[in-house]
Amino acid sequence: MSAPMHTLIRHRMSIAGQARDSASGEVIEIRNKFDGNLIGTVPAGTVQDAQDALDAAPDGFQAWSETPTFRRAAILKEAAAQIRSRRDELSAMLSAENGKTFTHAQLEIDTTARIFDGFAEESKRLFGQTIPLDIQDGMQSDLMVTIREPLGIMVGIVPFNFPAELYAHKVGAALAAGNAMIVKSPEDDPLVTIMLTEILHRAGVPGAALQLVTGYGDVVGDHLSKSPDIAAVTFTGSTAVGAIIAANAGRNIVRVFLELSGNDAFIVCEDADLDAAADHAIAGRTYANGQVCVATKRIMVVRSRYEEFLALLSSRVGALRVGDPSCETTDVGPLITMEAACTVERQILDAVEQGARLLVGGTRRGAFIDPALLEIDTNVGIATDTEIFGPVFAVLAVDDLDAAIDIANSSQFGLNAAVFTNDLHRAIDAGRRIKAGIVSVNGGNTYRPDVAAFGGYKKSGLGREGIAYTLDEFTQVKSIVLRGVLGSE
């Protein structure tokens, strides 16, 4: 299905329930990532704009936190219904401004609606405890009741690669728990986040409870994350930027939730189904044009099956179709910017200089990268800590599963991992030994159930994100103790 044409629109921020231009009057042009045509403009937000949102947020938090849970849940479910009713419109905009295929954009919009529904339902089960304190000597007559309360004003910094889905994970959770949220949208593809914010306002979220500031991270994101008036920052992006945000927030003892870089291991054992492994490797490296933190990045294959697997993967990588993301036959679209494609091109050349062999693809044409297949060893940076954010497959031979796990764990990152084997005991053992948030057996790395405790080990982040976990992290426990209510001993 071809994406419909978009009319050029001057989009605005949402501050205190009002559509606003930047205090400076400056704008950021948003272009179609395939053909470069101008789609629209958004304000280049200033420090003053960010501060205006911070100043308005307390009133929004009070109004929203005092809204009964059933009403908040109903509003989020109404927003989910509106997202579904506008699926093709939202998907077309996402595909155009991001560059991912229209099919992948549709999947993301479907996930976005499902996440809002999920948090709405989960918020109805955000229960406390009743704890008789006779478990401790001297407190036999006391009864403790716990409740979960929202943190307060939160900042959500949304990345470019999944602007709709990760907006839902951050905004849906924050609102479901009763928090106010200020969103800093990605500067390269903010339009779908603006559309989602408008949908939530129409569904009934107060304007000051959900605000959106467009602009650059080193201006808007920096000011918001440094504010002493917020309770938490939730950020998805690179480890380098995550460290800056954590330092900003730490000065004010503000909580941070960080989902950061990854260099995921994909391990193929001697008893693996090679066809299935190759299919999952392709899907895991081409989804969103390879710009995924949990993409298939380090493919390790035992030597006894290495040549066979390499031949399979080479033929499939070479057959991938690069082009217009609105075309149904396209497998890989453009990267988010020309600069991003140049970075990937340079990383490929660096890997070759370090001893890698380029077997397939790797040519850059504008913002496009022809899917590349590199044969590497452990002396190449991408075998451990160099993350490539693009359609680049890196394959290395290993002696056995133990060696593969050692290489997997040698990285400073640990988001997802994958192991292909028909031996259940070996699979469970590998799952326990690999230092990663999710280990997928006989399936690829690019795997994130809505309810999973998604997040990483080591420098891949802090905290977990998912319907069954985030509400706990976005709330705090209060204990109310009824002293002497149970009578004397």
Coordinates of N, CA and C in Angstrom, one line a residue, residues 234-329:
T234 N 12.5 9.7 32.0 CA 12.6 8.4 31.3 C 13.1 8.7 29.9
F235 N 14.2 8.0 29.5 CA 14.9 8.3 28.3 C 15.3 7.0 27.6
T236 N 15.1 7.1 26.2 CA 15.6 6.0 25.4 C 16.6 6.6 24.4
G237 N 17.8 6.1 24.3 CA 18.7 6.6 23.3 C 20.1 6.0 23.6
S238 N 21.1 6.7 23.2 CA 22.5 6.2 23.3 C 23.0 6.3 24.8
T239 N 23.9 5.4 25.1 CA 24.5 5.4 26.4 C 25.3 6.7 26.7
A240 N 25.9 7.3 25.7 CA 26.6 8.6 25.9 C 25.6 9.7 26.3
V241 N 24.5 9.8 25.7 CA 23.5 10.8 26.0 C 22.9 10.4 27.4
G242 N 22.6 9.1 27.6 CA 22.0 8.7 28.8 C 22.9 9.1 30.0
A243 N 24.2 9.0 29.9 CA 25.1 9.4 31.0 C 25.0 10.9 31.3
I244 N 24.8 11.7 30.3 CA 24.6 13.2 30.5 C 23.3 13.4 31.2
I245 N 22.2 12.7 30.8 CA 20.9 12.9 31.4 C 21.0 12.5 32.9
A246 N 21.6 11.3 33.1 CA 21.7 10.8 34.5 C 22.5 11.8 35.4
A247 N 23.5 12.4 34.8 CA 24.3 13.4 35.6 C 23.4 14.6 35.9
N248 N 22.7 15.1 34.9 CA 21.8 16.3 35.0 C 20.8 16.0 36.2
A249 N 20.1 14.8 36.1 CA 19.1 14.5 37.0 C 19.7 14.2 38.4
G250 N 20.8 13.6 38.5 CA 21.4 13.2 39.7 C 21.7 14.4 40.6
R251 N 22.0 15.5 40.1 CA 22.3 16.7 40.9 C 21.1 17.1 41.7
N252 N 19.9 16.8 41.3 CA 18.7 17.1 42.0 C 18.0 15.9 42.6
I253 N 18.7 14.8 42.7 CA 18.2 13.5 43.3 C 16.9 13.2 42.6
V254 N 16.9 13.3 41.3 CA 15.8 12.9 40.4 C 15.9 11.5 39.8
R255 N 14.9 10.7 39.9 CA 15.0 9.3 39.4 C 15.2 9.3 37.8
V256 N 16.0 8.4 37.4 CA 16.2 8.2 35.9 C 15.9 6.8 35.5
F257 N 15.2 6.7 34.4 CA 14.9 5.4 33.8 C 15.5 5.4 32.4
L258 N 16.5 4.6 32.1 CA 17.3 4.7 30.9 C 17.3 3.4 30.1
E259 N 16.9 3.4 28.9 CA 17.1 2.3 28.0 C 18.0 2.8 26.9
L260 N 19.2 2.1 26.9 CA 20.4 2.7 26.2 C 20.9 1.8 25.1
S261 N 22.1 1.9 24.8 CA 22.7 1.2 23.6 C 22.8 -0.3 23.8
G262 N 22.9 -1.0 22.7 CA 23.1 -2.4 22.8 C 23.9 -2.9 21.6
N263 N 24.5 -4.1 21.8 CA 25.3 -4.7 20.7 C 25.0 -6.2 20.8
D264 N 23.8 -6.6 20.5 CA 23.2 -7.9 20.9 C 23.9 -9.1 20.2
A265 N 24.1 -10.1 21.0 CA 24.6 -11.4 20.5 C 23.6 -12.3 19.9
F266 N 23.9 -13.0 18.8 CA 23.0 -13.9 18.2 C 23.8 -15.2 17.9
I267 N 23.5 -16.2 18.7 CA 24.4 -17.4 18.7 C 23.7 -18.6 18.0
V268 N 24.5 -19.2 17.1 CA 24.0 -20.3 16.3 C 24.8 -21.5 16.7
C269 N 24.2 -22.5 17.4 CA 24.9 -23.8 17.8 C 24.9 -24.8 16.7
E270 N 25.6 -25.9 16.9 CA 25.8 -26.9 15.8 C 24.5 -27.6 15.5
D271 N 23.5 -27.7 16.4 CA 22.3 -28.4 16.2 C 21.1 -27.5 15.8
A272 N 21.4 -26.2 15.5 CA 20.4 -25.2 15.2 C 19.8 -25.5 13.8
D273 N 18.5 -25.0 13.7 CA 17.9 -24.9 12.4 C 18.4 -23.7 11.6
L274 N 19.3 -23.9 10.7 CA 20.0 -22.8 10.0 C 19.0 -21.9 9.2
D275 N 18.1 -22.5 8.6 CA 17.1 -21.7 7.8 C 16.3 -20.8 8.7
A276 N 15.9 -21.3 9.8 CA 15.2 -20.4 10.8 C 16.1 -19.4 11.3
A277 N 17.3 -19.7 11.6 CA 18.2 -18.8 12.2 C 18.5 -17.7 11.2
A278 N 18.7 -18.0 9.9 CA 19.0 -17.0 8.9 C 17.8 -16.1 8.7
D279 N 16.6 -16.7 8.7 CA 15.4 -15.8 8.6 C 15.3 -14.8 9.7
H280 N 15.5 -15.3 11.0 CA 15.4 -14.4 12.1 C 16.5 -13.4 12.1
A281 N 17.7 -13.7 11.6 CA 18.8 -12.8 11.5 C 18.4 -11.6 10.5
I282 N 17.9 -12.0 9.4 CA 17.4 -11.0 8.4 C 16.4 -10.1 9.0
A283 N 15.3 -10.7 9.6 CA 14.3 -9.9 10.2 C 14.8 -9.0 11.3
G284 N 15.7 -9.5 12.1 CA 16.2 -8.8 13.2 C 17.2 -7.7 12.9
R285 N 17.7 -7.7 11.6 CA 18.6 -6.6 11.3 C 18.1 -5.6 10.3
T286 N 16.9 -6.0 9.7 CA 16.3 -5.0 8.7 C 15.1 -4.3 9.3
Y287 N 14.6 -4.7 10.4 CA 13.5 -4.1 11.0 C 13.9 -2.6 11.3
A288 N 13.0 -1.7 10.9 CA 13.3 -0.3 11.1 C 14.6 0.1 10.5
N289 N 15.0 -0.5 9.4 CA 16.2 -0.3 8.7 C 17.4 -0.5 9.5
G290 N 17.3 -1.4 10.5 CA 18.5 -1.7 11.3 C 18.8 -0.7 12.4
Q291 N 17.9 0.2 12.6 CA 18.1 1.3 13.6 C 17.3 0.9 14.9
V292 N 17.7 -0.2 15.5 CA 17.0 -0.8 16.6 C 18.1 -1.2 17.7
C293 N 17.8 -0.8 18.9 CA 18.8 -1.1 20.0 C 19.0 -2.6 20.2
V294 N 17.9 -3.4 19.9 CA 18.0 -4.8 20.1 C 18.1 -5.6 18.7
A295 N 18.6 -4.9 17.7 CA 18.8 -5.5 16.5 C 19.8 -6.7 16.5
T296 N 19.8 -7.6 15.6 CA 20.8 -8.6 15.5 C 22.1 -8.0 15.0
K297 N 23.1 -8.0 15.9 CA 24.3 -7.2 15.6 C 25.6 -8.1 15.6
R298 N 25.7 -9.0 16.5 CA 26.9 -9.9 16.6 C 26.4 -11.3 16.4
I299 N 26.6 -11.9 15.2 CA 26.2 -13.2 14.9 C 27.3 -14.2 15.0
M300 N 27.2 -15.1 16.0 CA 28.3 -16.0 16.3 C 27.8 -17.4 15.9
V301 N 28.6 -18.1 15.1 CA 28.2 -19.4 14.6 C 29.3 -20.4 14.9
V302 N 29.0 -21.6 15.4 CA 30.0 -22.6 15.7 C 30.7 -23.0 14.3
R303 N 31.9 -23.3 14.4 CA 32.7 -23.5 13.2 C 32.2 -24.7 12.3
S304 N 31.6 -25.7 12.9 CA 31.1 -26.8 12.1 C 30.0 -26.5 11.2
R305 N 29.3 -25.4 11.5 CA 28.1 -25.0 10.7 C 28.4 -23.6 10.0
Y306 N 29.5 -23.0 10.3 CA 29.8 -21.6 9.9 C 29.6 -21.4 8.4
E307 N 30.3 -22.2 7.6 CA 30.3 -21.9 6.1 C 28.9 -22.1 5.6
E308 N 28.2 -23.1 6.0 CA 26.8 -23.3 5.6 C 25.9 -22.2 5.9
F309 N 26.0 -21.7 7.1 CA 25.2 -20.6 7.6 C 25.6 -19.3 6.8
L310 N 26.9 -19.1 6.6 CA 27.4 -17.9 5.9 C 26.8 -17.8 4.5
A311 N 26.8 -19.0 3.9 CA 26.3 -19.0 2.5 C 24.8 -18.7 2.5
L312 N 24.0 -19.2 3.4 CA 22.6 -19.0 3.5 C 22.4 -17.5 3.7
L313 N 23.1 -16.9 4.7 CA 22.9 -15.5 5.0 C 23.3 -14.6 3.9
S314 N 24.4 -14.9 3.2 CA 24.9 -14.1 2.1 C 23.9 -14.0 1.0
S315 N 23.2 -15.1 0.6 CA 22.3 -15.1 -0.4 C 21.0 -14.2 0.0
R316 N 20.7 -14.3 1.2 CA 19.5 -13.6 1.7 C 19.7 -12.1 1.8
V317 N 20.9 -11.8 2.3 CA 21.3 -10.3 2.4 C 21.4 -9.7 1.1
G318 N 22.0 -10.4 0.1 CA 22.1 -9.9 -1.2 C 20.8 -9.7 -2.0
A319 N 19.8 -10.4 -1.5 CA 18.5 -10.3 -2.2 C 17.6 -9.2 -1.6
L320 N 18.0 -8.6 -0.5 CA 17.2 -7.5 0.1 C 17.0 -6.3 -0.8
R321 N 15.8 -5.8 -0.8 CA 15.4 -4.7 -1.8 C 15.4 -3.4 -1.0
V322 N 16.2 -2.4 -1.5 CA 16.3 -1.1 -0.9 C 15.6 -0.1 -1.7
G323 N 14.8 0.8 -1.0 CA 14.1 1.8 -1.8 C 13.0 2.5 -1.1
D324 N 12.0 2.9 -1.8 CA 10.9 3.7 -1.3 C 10.2 2.9 -0.1
P325 N 10.2 3.4 1.1 CA 9.5 2.7 2.2 C 8.0 2.6 2.1
S326 N 7.4 3.4 1.2 CA 6.0 3.3 1.0 C 5.6 2.2 0.0
C327 N 6.6 1.6 -0.6 CA 6.4 0.5 -1.6 C 6.4 -0.8 -0.8
E328 N 5.4 -1.7 -1.1 CA 5.2 -2.9 -0.4 C 6.4 -3.9 -0.6
T329 N 7.1 -3.8 -1.7 CA 8.2 -4.7 -2.0 C 9.5 -4.3 -1.4

